[in-house]
Every structure is written in C-alpha cells, then in structure tokens.
Amino acid sequence: MRRLFDDELAELDADFTEMGMLVSGVIRRAVDAFLERDAAAAQQIIDEDHKINEREIALEKKTFEMIALYQPVTSDLREIVTILKAVSDLERAGDHARNIAHSTIKMGQKQKVSELEQLMAKMGQMTTQTVEDVITAYVNKDDHEARSLADVDRQLDHLNHQVRSESYKDMRQDATFETGASIYLNVAQDLSRIGDYVTNVCEWIIYLRSGQIVELNSASEGTES
Amino acid sequence: MTTKEILTTQDLHLYYGSNEALKGINLSFEEKGITALIGPSGCGKSTYLRTLNRMNDLIPGVTITGTAEFKGEDLYAPNADTVQIRKEIGMVFQQPNPFPFSIYDNVIYGLRIAGERDKEKLDAVVEKSLRQAAVWDEVKDHLHESALALSGGQQQRVCIARVLAVSPEIILLDEPTSALDPVSSSQIEATLLNLRQDYTIIIVTHNLQQASRIADRTAFFMNGELVEVDQTKNIFMNPANKQTEDYISGRFG
C-alpha cells in the first residue's frame, strides 16, 4: 500500500541529504580558504552560515509535524529520529567550518609553518572526505561504511594531537609565534570536532538500520568540546 | 519479579466447518498485565480470544483441536464447567451490552445468579467493582436507574464492573473502545491500566496506538497464525518479523 507518509519521508530524506551536501561543501571551502589564506572566501562562509541554521530548523519542524500527524513506528520512526538527531550534528559541523573561517581571517598573512601546513592540509583533506563519505553512507543507508568511517575520526584525533605538539614545540622556539600557533591549534581542534560529529551521524545510520544505539569511538580523544 | 503462566494454548486449531480459522496457536499469558492481540480483520485474533473462555461453543459447526489450559486445567475437558470458566475468565465486548435493568442489578447479576442474597455484601461488591472500573463517582447517585440511560463509555465501564463483580482472574476484551469516542476510550484505557496490577488482561484492538499505549506485550496475528509476540516496545520499535513491521507501519491491513 502506497502511503502519503512515504512521499513525505522521501522528501524529508532528500532535504536532509541536500543539507548534508551543503555542509560538506562549506567544510571543503573553509579548509581551502584556510590553506590559501583567502579571507574573502572565509568571510563568505561566515555570511552564509545562517543558511545551514535555517535548514536545520526547517528539517526539525518537518520531523515534529510528521511525528505528530503520522505517529510513525518501527523503521519509519527510526528514519525520522535519525534525521532529527543527525541534522543537529550536521549543523554543528557547519559551525566549526564557520570557526575555521574566522580563524582564517584572524590568521591574515602570517608566516606559514611548513610542517604545520602539511599536517593541516592532511587533516583538512581527510575531514572533507569523511564528511562526503558519511553523506553517501546515509544515502545508501550503509551501516558497514558508517562503522568504518569511525576509524577516520580516530586518525583525525591523532593528527590533532600532532598539530598540538608541533605548535607547542614551535612556540617554545619562537615566542612571537604564539598567536599563529593558537590559530593552528583552534583549526585542528575544529577539524577534529567535525570528525566527532561525523561519528555521531555514523551512529545514527547504524541505529536507522538496526535499532541499536551504539557508541563508536567511546574512548576517542578530543570528544570534549 | 517472578511471574507464572496462568493461561496457555498449544497447537490450538479452530475450524468453522472446513475453514481453518486458527492454525495452531502456541501462546502463553503470564499472571497480571495487559496483552494486546492485533492484526488485520479476519486474522483470527477475536476468534482466538473467544476460545479462551469457550465463547465459540455457541457457534454451530466449530471444531477445536489442541490444548487450552487455565492454571493447568484443560478448558475443553469433557467435565469442564463453562459457567465457572466464564466467571474466572470474564469478557467485555465491542458494543457495551448492559442488561435492561438498573446499574446496581447489572453489576450484581453474576452474584445473584450464583445465589448471593446478602444485601450488605452485594452493596459492597457494587461499590468496589464500580470503583475498580473507574465509574463509581459518576453513577453512585443513580445506582437504581437504568444502565441504558448512561453514555456509551459509562455503559462500557459498568460492563467491566459487572465482570469484576464475580472476581475473575482474567479479563478478555474484544475491541472494547471501538464504539466509543476518544474521551470515553481514554477513560477505559486508564481503567485497564489500573486493573493490570491485579488482573491478567487480554485485549483485542484495531487501534494500534491503544495497544502501544497500554499493553505490556503485543501479539500480532495474521491469516490464522501467530506471527510474533514480544514486549510491546519491541514490537513498535523494532519488530523481528517483516510482516509485523509492515502491518503496524500501515503498509497493509
């Protein structure tokens, strides 16, 4: 039996995926802007952040309506709950992209530190890739992929650690590097947090498929905000 | 909490003539609590409910095989006393069916048949039963007026009181709220939730939200078979069987 609910759920699903692609694009642009010290691109990201927030609110409103009007159960309910929870994770990941844009502007044209730049490029690439992958995993409702993506989060935490020790080392050698170092630290922390939110979305994909609430990377570093 | 089984059916088959309406139902009920029987029309859930206090005996051409035991006693033994069975396993029907006499006389009907004449005792039973059925406050000043003058929801609660008056252990309800408005329905649900601590309640309902709201366990029937039985939250959150999922998500039925 074809249900009106199925049409609305398909629409909700498509809207969520679209928001995922939007957030993923913003993260990629934020990383590129930081690596290229492109303040104008960074400013554009900051100016457009409200679009993500508005989408989050629209999706939340839609899920509330669907719960009230259709009283979904079983996998229908799980799909709606997944979107309701994951949409907040996406929005917060978007906030960290905005933080990176702020850091980019603050960084101005300060001296690049090549070891740190390399680490940041690696982290940035890994983060943008994992955000794209988690959206794909959601679209395919692929819980195996979701489980394997949690591993990327661990690698990001490890890189974040490396950035931290490298920055502290450089600061000890050159006290004037303090501001620059703190920006590297913040951006690495933002990327690592995006990885955490990706892991949350992975957990919701697993819930969607299995009904089990799992904790991936419970011992993960950098889960404190 | 240790619970024990009060009612058990094993390989229970029921035929209307040559039509097999129940195809070997294995299901047990523990003491206390509410079990909801759900499933599409014609799935056998009401037929099954009626086998539990031998209501199907009245239908011509019915054949029943397998076992149905209440506290280890065969409900279908040749010497089983159907009056006693229906006292211990009472039933409430879809349409409120008060007898055309006073509220008081409705409630004590069973006791009067059993020969109880002690006015004080009867008075006490009437009050206790009507209180248990959560309708006492509404009818206490009209006990000697006709039960037919009550609203549908009140009539249904009086019918529940009538069952309670004979101290049953099990209460069977066959879609008890489907003829009632939402407010009356929620009063019946509240009544059942109070009774679940003291009685074993088995309810057939087409209202899935009613099952999810009040039942401890839910059993899904289809085409004369028991497809799945589990804690209600498992049935509604993550059923094991695809047919169960499709039915309660409204994909068919």
Short mmCIF file of C-alpha atoms in Angstrom, two decimals:
data_model
loop_
_atom_site.label_atom_id
_atom_site.label_comp_id
_atom_site.label_asym_id
_atom_site.label_seq_id
_atom_site.Cartn_x
_atom_site.Cartn_y
_atom_site.Cartn_z
CA MET A 1 0.00 0.00 0.00
CA ARG A 2 1.40 3.39 -1.02
CA ARG A 3 1.26 5.82 1.86
CA LEU A 4 1.27 9.60 1.80
CA PHE A 5 3.78 9.20 4.59
CA ASP A 6 6.24 7.54 2.17
CA ASP A 7 6.19 10.58 -0.09
CA GLU A 8 6.79 12.93 2.80
CA LEU A 9 9.52 10.72 4.19
CA ALA A 10 11.24 10.62 0.79
CA GLU A 11 11.07 14.40 0.67
CA LEU A 12 12.48 14.70 4.20
CA ASP A 13 15.25 12.29 3.28
CA ALA A 14 16.11 14.33 0.16
CA ASP A 15 16.12 17.59 2.14
CA PHE A 16 18.42 16.08 4.72
CA THR A 17 20.80 14.81 2.04
CA GLU A 18 20.81 18.25 0.44
CA MET A 19 21.69 19.85 3.76
CA GLY A 20 24.46 17.27 4.13
CA MET A 21 25.90 18.27 0.77
CA LEU A 22 25.64 21.94 1.70
CA VAL A 23 27.56 21.38 4.95
CA SER A 24 30.10 19.19 3.22
CA GLY A 25 30.68 21.93 0.60
CA VAL A 26 31.09 24.60 3.28
CA ILE A 27 33.65 22.48 5.13
CA ARG A 28 35.64 21.95 1.95
CA ARG A 29 35.60 25.69 1.19
CA ALA A 30 36.59 26.54 4.77
CA VAL A 31 39.56 24.19 4.60
CA ASP A 32 40.64 25.55 1.21
CA ALA A 33 40.26 29.15 2.37
CA PHE A 34 42.40 28.44 5.41
CA LEU A 35 45.15 26.72 3.45
CA GLU A 36 45.16 29.51 0.86
CA ARG A 37 44.72 32.29 3.42
CA ASP A 38 41.73 33.51 1.42
CA ALA A 39 39.98 35.98 3.74
CA ALA A 40 37.32 36.89 1.19
CA ALA A 41 36.23 33.27 0.79
CA ALA A 42 36.28 32.92 4.59
CA GLN A 43 34.04 35.94 5.00
CA GLN A 44 31.57 34.47 2.53
CA ILE A 45 31.36 31.28 4.60
CA ILE A 46 30.62 33.33 7.72
CA ASP A 47 27.95 35.31 5.88
CA GLU A 48 26.26 32.18 4.62
CA ASP A 49 26.24 30.24 7.89
CA HIS A 50 22.64 31.24 8.57
CA LYS A 51 21.54 29.16 5.56
CA ILE A 52 22.63 25.99 7.34
CA ASN A 53 20.88 27.03 10.53
CA GLU A 54 17.68 27.77 8.67
CA ARG A 55 17.76 24.37 7.00
CA GLU A 56 18.27 22.71 10.34
CA ILE A 57 15.22 24.46 11.77
CA ALA A 58 13.10 23.64 8.70
CA LEU A 59 14.05 19.96 8.91
CA GLU A 60 13.36 19.82 12.64
CA LYS A 61 9.97 21.41 12.14
CA LYS A 62 9.14 18.92 9.43
CA THR A 63 10.10 15.94 11.60
CA PHE A 64 7.97 17.24 14.51
CA GLU A 65 5.00 17.57 12.17
CA MET A 66 5.46 14.09 10.78
CA ILE A 67 5.68 12.57 14.25
CA ALA A 68 2.51 14.38 15.32
CA LEU A 69 0.50 13.69 12.18
CA TYR A 70 1.56 10.15 11.29
CA GLN A 71 2.69 8.69 14.61
CA PRO A 72 5.36 6.61 12.87
CA VAL A 73 6.64 3.35 14.34
CA THR A 74 9.46 0.87 13.64
CA SER A 75 11.80 1.79 10.75
CA ASP A 76 9.66 4.84 9.87
CA LEU A 77 10.23 6.21 13.35
CA ARG A 78 13.92 5.34 13.25
CA GLU A 79 14.38 7.19 9.97
CA ILE A 80 12.73 10.31 11.35
CA VAL A 81 14.67 10.14 14.62
CA THR A 82 17.91 9.64 12.68
CA ILE A 83 17.28 12.78 10.66
CA LEU A 84 16.18 14.75 13.71
CA LYS A 85 19.37 13.87 15.57
CA ALA A 86 21.80 13.90 12.65
CA VAL A 87 20.60 17.29 11.45
CA SER A 88 21.93 18.84 14.68
CA ASP A 89 25.25 17.12 14.18
CA LEU A 90 25.48 18.49 10.65
CA GLU A 91 24.59 21.97 11.83
CA ARG A 92 27.31 21.84 14.50
CA ALA A 93 29.82 20.56 11.96
CA GLY A 94 28.84 23.64 9.92
CA ASP A 95 29.53 25.85 12.96
CA HIS A 96 33.07 24.51 13.09
CA ALA A 97 33.53 25.37 9.40
CA ARG A 98 32.49 28.90 10.33
CA ASN A 99 35.03 28.88 13.19
CA ILE A 100 37.72 27.88 10.72
CA ALA A 101 36.69 30.81 8.51
CA HIS A 102 37.05 33.17 11.49
CA SER A 103 40.48 31.72 12.20
CA THR A 104 41.43 32.23 8.55
CA ILE A 105 40.61 35.94 8.79
CA LYS A 106 42.47 36.21 12.08
CA MET A 107 45.48 34.47 10.60
CA GLY A 108 45.80 37.16 7.89
CA GLN A 109 49.06 36.75 6.06
CA LYS A 110 51.09 35.42 8.96
CA GLN A 111 54.08 33.26 8.21
CA LYS A 112 53.18 29.70 7.21
CA VAL A 113 54.92 26.94 9.15
CA SER A 114 55.52 24.20 6.66
CA GLU A 115 55.24 21.15 8.99
CA LEU A 116 52.03 22.52 10.39
CA GLU A 117 50.68 23.43 6.97
CA GLN A 118 51.30 19.88 5.83
CA LEU A 119 49.50 18.46 8.82
CA MET A 120 46.60 20.88 8.35
CA ALA A 121 46.34 20.02 4.66
CA LYS A 122 46.22 16.35 5.55
CA MET A 123 43.61 16.89 8.27
CA GLY A 124 41.56 19.15 6.01
CA GLN A 125 41.58 16.66 3.18
CA MET A 126 40.66 13.81 5.50
CA THR A 127 37.85 15.79 7.12
CA THR A 128 36.23 16.91 3.88
CA GLN A 129 36.45 13.38 2.53
CA THR A 130 34.86 11.82 5.62
CA VAL A 131 32.00 14.34 5.59
CA GLU A 132 31.30 13.48 1.96
CA ASP A 133 31.55 9.78 2.76
CA VAL A 134 29.12 9.95 5.65
CA ILE A 135 26.53 11.67 3.46
CA THR A 136 26.96 8.89 0.90
CA ALA A 137 26.67 6.29 3.67
CA TYR A 138 23.44 7.95 4.78
CA VAL A 139 22.04 8.00 1.25
CA ASN A 140 22.87 4.30 0.86
CA LYS A 141 21.79 3.53 4.45
CA ASP A 142 25.15 1.74 4.63
CA ASP A 143 25.86 0.81 8.24
CA HIS A 144 29.06 -1.08 7.35
CA GLU A 145 30.52 2.05 5.80
CA ALA A 146 29.31 4.02 8.83
CA ARG A 147 31.27 1.71 11.11
CA SER A 148 34.43 2.01 9.06
CA LEU A 149 34.23 5.82 8.93
CA ALA A 150 34.60 5.94 12.71
CA ASP A 151 38.20 4.94 12.10
CA VAL A 152 38.85 8.19 10.22
CA ASP A 153 37.73 10.06 13.33
CA ARG A 154 40.43 8.30 15.31
CA GLN A 155 43.04 9.27 12.70
CA LEU A 156 41.86 12.88 12.86
CA ASP A 157 42.23 12.86 16.63
CA HIS A 158 45.74 11.55 16.18
CA LEU A 159 46.61 14.31 13.69
CA ASN A 160 45.10 16.89 16.03
CA HIS A 161 47.50 15.61 18.65
CA GLN A 162 50.43 16.01 16.28
CA VAL A 163 49.41 19.58 15.45
CA ARG A 164 49.25 20.30 19.15
CA SER A 165 52.74 19.02 19.95
CA GLU A 166 54.21 20.65 16.83
CA SER A 167 52.65 24.01 17.72
CA TYR A 168 53.88 23.85 21.33
CA LYS A 169 57.34 22.97 20.07
CA ASP A 170 57.37 25.94 17.68
CA MET A 171 56.09 28.27 20.37
CA ARG A 172 58.90 27.25 22.69
CA GLN A 173 61.38 28.08 19.94
CA ASP A 174 59.75 31.38 18.95
CA ALA A 175 57.59 33.26 21.43
CA THR A 176 56.23 35.59 18.73
CA PHE A 177 54.59 32.58 17.12
CA GLU A 178 52.04 32.42 19.95
CA THR A 179 49.08 33.89 18.02
CA GLY A 180 49.79 31.85 14.94
CA ALA A 181 50.14 28.69 16.98
CA SER A 182 46.85 29.26 18.76
CA ILE A 183 45.13 29.58 15.40
CA TYR A 184 46.62 26.31 14.17
CA LEU A 185 45.51 24.70 17.40
CA ASN A 186 41.97 26.02 17.02
CA VAL A 187 41.59 24.97 13.42
CA ALA A 188 42.94 21.49 14.13
CA GLN A 189 40.53 21.25 17.04
CA ASP A 190 37.64 22.36 14.79
CA LEU A 191 38.52 19.71 12.20
CA SER A 192 38.76 17.09 14.90
CA ARG A 193 35.34 18.12 16.22
CA ILE A 194 33.86 17.81 12.73
CA GLY A 195 35.22 14.26 12.77
CA ASP A 196 33.36 13.67 16.05
CA TYR A 197 30.10 14.88 14.51
CA VAL A 198 30.65 12.60 11.53
CA THR A 199 30.98 9.75 14.02
CA ASN A 200 27.68 10.78 15.61
CA VAL A 201 25.99 10.66 12.22
CA CYS A 202 27.55 7.22 11.69
CA GLU A 203 25.98 6.09 14.96
CA TRP A 204 22.58 7.30 13.78
CA ILE A 205 22.96 5.44 10.48
CA ILE A 206 23.60 2.26 12.46
CA TYR A 207 20.56 2.99 14.61
CA LEU A 208 18.48 3.53 11.48
CA ARG A 209 19.46 0.12 10.15
CA SER A 210 19.49 -1.94 13.33
CA GLY A 211 17.58 -0.12 16.04
CA GLN A 212 20.71 -0.37 18.20
CA ILE A 213 22.14 2.75 19.80
CA VAL A 214 25.90 2.27 19.63
CA GLU A 215 28.81 4.33 20.86
CA LEU A 216 31.60 4.36 18.30
CA ASN A 217 34.97 5.67 19.50
CA SER A 218 33.78 5.98 23.09
CA ALA A 219 37.41 6.31 24.17
CA SER A 220 38.12 8.79 21.39
CA GLU A 221 40.30 11.75 22.23
CA GLY A 222 39.07 15.21 21.63
CA THR A 223 35.47 14.39 22.37
CA GLU A 224 35.50 17.14 24.94
CA SER A 225 34.42 20.39 23.38
CA MET B 1 9.90 -10.34 39.57
CA THR B 2 8.92 -13.94 39.01
CA THR B 3 5.77 -14.47 37.07
CA LYS B 4 3.98 -17.64 36.20
CA GLU B 5 1.87 -18.65 33.29
CA ILE B 6 -1.83 -18.57 34.01
CA LEU B 7 -3.17 -19.36 30.56
CA THR B 8 -1.56 -21.39 27.81
CA THR B 9 -2.64 -22.61 24.41
CA GLN B 10 -0.69 -25.18 22.45
CA ASP B 11 -1.20 -26.05 18.82
CA LEU B 12 -4.69 -24.61 19.06
CA HIS B 13 -6.66 -25.04 15.84
CA LEU B 14 -10.19 -23.85 15.22
CA TYR B 15 -12.30 -24.71 12.22
CA TYR B 16 -15.55 -23.10 11.12
CA GLY B 17 -16.79 -26.13 9.20
CA SER B 18 -13.86 -26.86 6.90
CA ASN B 19 -12.40 -23.36 7.13
CA GLU B 20 -9.36 -23.31 9.38
CA ALA B 21 -9.54 -20.01 11.27
CA LEU B 22 -6.76 -20.72 13.76
CA LYS B 23 -3.76 -22.68 12.53
CA GLY B 24 -2.02 -23.97 15.62
CA ILE B 25 -1.58 -21.11 18.07
CA ASN B 26 1.11 -21.52 20.74
CA LEU B 27 0.79 -18.65 23.16
CA SER B 28 1.08 -18.26 26.92
CA PHE B 29 -0.03 -15.49 29.22
CA GLU B 30 1.67 -14.65 32.46
CA GLU B 31 -0.26 -13.52 35.51
CA LYS B 32 -1.16 -9.82 35.61
CA GLY B 33 -0.50 -7.24 32.96
CA ILE B 34 -2.03 -6.45 29.60
CA THR B 35 -1.51 -8.36 26.38
CA ALA B 36 -2.86 -6.84 23.17
CA LEU B 37 -3.85 -9.03 20.22
CA ILE B 38 -3.54 -7.15 16.95
CA GLY B 39 -3.83 -8.00 13.27
CA PRO B 40 -5.89 -7.29 10.17
CA SER B 41 -9.60 -8.13 10.06
CA GLY B 42 -10.14 -11.85 9.72
CA CYS B 43 -6.71 -12.73 11.11
CA GLY B 44 -8.21 -14.84 13.90
CA LYS B 45 -7.47 -12.62 16.90
CA SER B 46 -11.10 -12.33 18.07
CA THR B 47 -11.71 -15.99 17.35
CA TYR B 48 -8.67 -16.79 19.44
CA LEU B 49 -9.87 -14.54 22.26
CA ARG B 50 -13.20 -16.31 22.30
CA THR B 51 -11.59 -19.73 22.56
CA LEU B 52 -10.09 -18.59 25.86
CA ASN B 53 -13.43 -18.68 27.66
CA ARG B 54 -15.24 -21.01 25.32
CA MET B 55 -17.45 -18.41 23.68
CA ASN B 56 -17.07 -20.25 20.37
CA ASP B 57 -19.04 -23.16 21.82
CA LEU B 58 -22.15 -21.27 20.88
CA ILE B 59 -21.29 -21.17 17.18
CA PRO B 60 -22.53 -24.17 15.20
CA GLY B 61 -20.02 -26.14 13.14
CA VAL B 62 -16.98 -25.13 15.19
CA THR B 63 -14.27 -27.72 15.81
CA ILE B 64 -11.36 -27.05 18.13
CA THR B 65 -8.19 -29.14 18.48
CA GLY B 66 -5.04 -28.67 20.52
CA THR B 67 -4.95 -27.58 24.14
CA ALA B 68 -6.03 -24.53 26.09
CA GLU B 69 -5.20 -24.62 29.77
CA PHE B 70 -6.13 -22.26 32.58
CA LYS B 71 -3.86 -22.83 35.58
CA GLY B 72 -3.02 -26.25 34.22
CA GLU B 73 -6.66 -27.28 33.83
CA ASP B 74 -7.93 -28.17 30.35
CA LEU B 75 -10.58 -25.62 29.40
CA TYR B 76 -12.01 -28.09 26.91
CA ALA B 77 -12.09 -31.15 29.19
CA PRO B 78 -15.42 -33.02 28.91
CA ASN B 79 -16.25 -32.19 32.51
CA ALA B 80 -15.14 -28.53 32.36
CA ASP B 81 -17.73 -26.17 33.83
CA THR B 82 -18.27 -23.33 31.35
CA VAL B 83 -20.12 -21.21 33.92
CA GLN B 84 -17.14 -21.44 36.24
CA ILE B 85 -14.73 -20.78 33.35
CA ARG B 86 -16.59 -17.64 32.34
CA LYS B 87 -16.63 -16.45 35.94
CA GLU B 88 -12.87 -16.80 36.18
CA ILE B 89 -12.26 -15.61 32.63
CA GLY B 90 -14.70 -12.77 32.00
CA MET B 91 -15.34 -10.99 28.73
CA VAL B 92 -16.16 -7.44 27.71
CA PHE B 93 -17.49 -6.92 24.19
CA GLN B 94 -17.20 -4.29 21.49
CA GLN B 95 -20.68 -2.89 21.97
CA PRO B 96 -21.44 -2.01 25.57
CA ASN B 97 -24.15 -4.53 26.44
CA PRO B 98 -25.71 -3.65 29.78
CA PHE B 99 -28.84 -5.59 30.65
CA PRO B 100 -32.02 -3.55 30.54
CA PHE B 101 -32.19 -3.03 34.27
CA SER B 102 -30.58 -0.84 36.88
CA ILE B 103 -26.86 -0.19 37.19
CA TYR B 104 -26.93 -1.97 40.55
CA ASP B 105 -28.64 -5.06 39.18
CA ASN B 106 -26.27 -5.15 36.22
CA VAL B 107 -23.24 -5.28 38.46
CA ILE B 108 -24.56 -7.99 40.79
CA TYR B 109 -26.04 -10.07 38.00
CA GLY B 110 -23.44 -12.81 38.25
CA LEU B 111 -23.59 -12.97 42.03
CA ARG B 112 -27.36 -13.09 42.06
CA ILE B 113 -27.30 -15.99 39.58
CA ALA B 114 -24.88 -17.69 41.96
CA GLY B 115 -27.45 -17.27 44.73
CA GLU B 116 -25.94 -14.44 46.72
CA ARG B 117 -28.67 -12.66 48.71
CA ASP B 118 -26.77 -10.81 51.44
CA LYS B 119 -27.64 -7.14 50.77
CA GLU B 120 -24.65 -5.76 52.63
CA LYS B 121 -22.28 -7.96 50.71
CA LEU B 122 -23.93 -7.09 47.39
CA ASP B 123 -23.74 -3.37 48.19
CA ALA B 124 -20.06 -3.71 48.96
CA VAL B 125 -19.38 -5.58 45.73
CA VAL B 126 -21.25 -2.99 43.69
CA GLU B 127 -19.22 -0.14 45.13
CA LYS B 128 -15.90 -1.95 44.89
CA SER B 129 -16.48 -3.10 41.30
CA LEU B 130 -17.70 0.27 40.10
CA ARG B 131 -14.73 1.94 41.78
CA GLN B 132 -12.31 -0.50 40.15
CA ALA B 133 -13.95 0.22 36.81
CA ALA B 134 -13.46 3.96 37.48
CA VAL B 135 -17.12 4.82 37.07
CA TRP B 136 -18.30 4.93 40.71
CA ASP B 137 -18.19 8.70 41.11
CA GLU B 138 -20.29 9.18 38.01
CA VAL B 139 -23.04 6.67 38.86
CA LYS B 140 -23.11 6.41 42.66
CA ASP B 141 -26.21 8.62 42.93
CA HIS B 142 -28.04 6.77 40.16
CA LEU B 143 -27.44 3.14 41.07
CA HIS B 144 -31.08 2.22 40.77
CA GLU B 145 -31.63 3.94 37.46
CA SER B 146 -31.44 2.08 34.17
CA ALA B 147 -27.94 1.36 32.91
CA LEU B 148 -29.23 2.03 29.42
CA ALA B 149 -29.51 5.75 30.29
CA LEU B 150 -25.74 6.02 30.65
CA SER B 151 -23.35 7.20 27.95
CA GLY B 152 -21.57 4.56 25.88
CA GLY B 153 -18.35 4.99 27.79
CA GLN B 154 -20.11 4.72 31.14
CA GLN B 155 -22.04 1.66 29.96
CA GLN B 156 -18.79 0.00 28.96
CA ARG B 157 -17.24 0.69 32.36
CA VAL B 158 -20.36 -0.71 34.04
CA CYS B 159 -19.89 -3.82 31.88
CA ILE B 160 -16.29 -4.03 33.12
CA ALA B 161 -17.62 -3.67 36.70
CA ARG B 162 -20.07 -6.50 36.00
CA VAL B 163 -17.16 -8.74 35.03
CA LEU B 164 -15.12 -7.63 38.05
CA ALA B 165 -18.00 -8.32 40.46
CA VAL B 166 -17.55 -12.07 40.11
CA SER B 167 -13.82 -11.82 40.94
CA PRO B 168 -12.30 -13.11 37.71
CA GLU B 169 -8.61 -13.74 37.25
CA ILE B 170 -8.55 -12.97 33.56
CA ILE B 171 -10.46 -10.28 31.68
CA LEU B 172 -10.88 -10.65 27.93
CA LEU B 173 -11.84 -7.56 25.98
CA ASP B 174 -12.88 -7.65 22.33
CA GLU B 175 -12.33 -4.17 20.86
CA PRO B 176 -13.87 -2.55 23.95
CA THR B 177 -13.42 1.03 22.76
CA SER B 178 -14.09 0.82 19.04
CA ALA B 179 -17.67 2.06 19.55
CA LEU B 180 -16.59 4.86 21.88
CA ASP B 181 -15.43 8.45 21.44
CA PRO B 182 -11.78 9.35 22.24
CA VAL B 183 -12.54 10.66 25.75
CA SER B 184 -14.50 7.56 26.74
CA SER B 185 -11.80 5.42 25.15
CA SER B 186 -9.09 7.04 27.21
CA GLN B 187 -11.18 6.50 30.36
CA ILE B 188 -11.41 2.81 29.54
CA GLU B 189 -7.66 2.72 28.90
CA ALA B 190 -7.00 4.39 32.25
CA THR B 191 -9.29 1.85 33.90
CA LEU B 192 -7.41 -1.04 32.31
CA LEU B 193 -4.08 0.41 33.37
CA ASN B 194 -5.30 0.41 36.97
CA LEU B 195 -6.59 -3.13 36.69
CA ARG B 196 -3.43 -4.54 35.15
CA GLN B 197 -1.78 -4.81 38.57
CA ASP B 198 -4.40 -7.25 39.80
CA TYR B 199 -5.73 -8.99 36.71
CA THR B 200 -4.50 -10.69 33.59
CA ILE B 201 -5.96 -8.64 30.76
CA ILE B 202 -6.10 -9.73 27.13
CA ILE B 203 -7.44 -7.16 24.70
CA VAL B 204 -8.19 -7.38 21.00
CA THR B 205 -7.83 -3.97 19.42
CA HIS B 206 -7.70 -2.45 15.96
CA ASN B 207 -6.32 0.71 17.46
CA LEU B 208 -2.57 0.21 17.27
CA GLN B 209 -1.83 3.30 19.35
CA GLN B 210 -4.09 1.86 22.02
CA ALA B 211 -2.00 -1.30 22.03
CA SER B 212 1.21 0.71 22.18
CA ARG B 213 -0.12 2.90 25.00
CA ILE B 214 -1.43 0.28 27.37
CA ALA B 215 -0.17 -3.21 26.55
CA ASP B 216 2.84 -4.80 28.22
CA ARG B 217 3.00 -7.40 25.48
CA THR B 218 1.63 -7.40 21.97
CA ALA B 219 0.85 -10.41 19.79
CA PHE B 220 0.46 -10.00 16.04
CA PHE B 221 -1.86 -12.41 14.23
CA MET B 222 -2.25 -12.88 10.50
CA ASN B 223 -4.17 -15.44 8.43
CA GLY B 224 -4.96 -17.52 11.50
CA GLU B 225 -1.38 -17.67 12.68
CA LEU B 226 0.52 -16.03 15.48
CA VAL B 227 3.28 -14.19 13.62
CA GLU B 228 5.10 -12.56 16.51
CA VAL B 229 4.68 -11.86 20.21
CA ASP B 230 7.02 -9.67 22.23
CA GLN B 231 7.23 -6.79 24.66
CA THR B 232 5.12 -4.01 23.18
CA LYS B 233 8.04 -1.61 22.84
CA ASN B 234 9.98 -4.16 20.79
CA ILE B 235 7.02 -4.72 18.50
CA PHE B 236 6.62 -1.00 17.92
CA MET B 237 10.29 -0.03 17.78
CA ASN B 238 12.00 -2.97 16.16
CA PRO B 239 9.84 -6.00 15.38
CA ALA B 240 11.61 -9.19 14.37
CA ASN B 241 9.19 -10.03 11.60
CA LYS B 242 8.76 -8.11 8.35
CA GLN B 243 5.01 -8.77 8.25
CA THR B 244 4.65 -7.28 11.72
CA GLU B 245 6.59 -4.21 10.67
CA ASP B 246 4.54 -3.75 7.51
CA TYR B 247 1.26 -4.12 9.39
CA ILE B 248 1.96 -1.74 12.22
CA SER B 249 3.56 0.81 9.90
CA GLY B 250 0.32 0.85 7.94
CA ARG B 251 1.70 -0.70 4.76
CA PHE B 252 -1.23 -3.12 4.61
CA GLY B 253 -4.19 -4.24 6.64
#
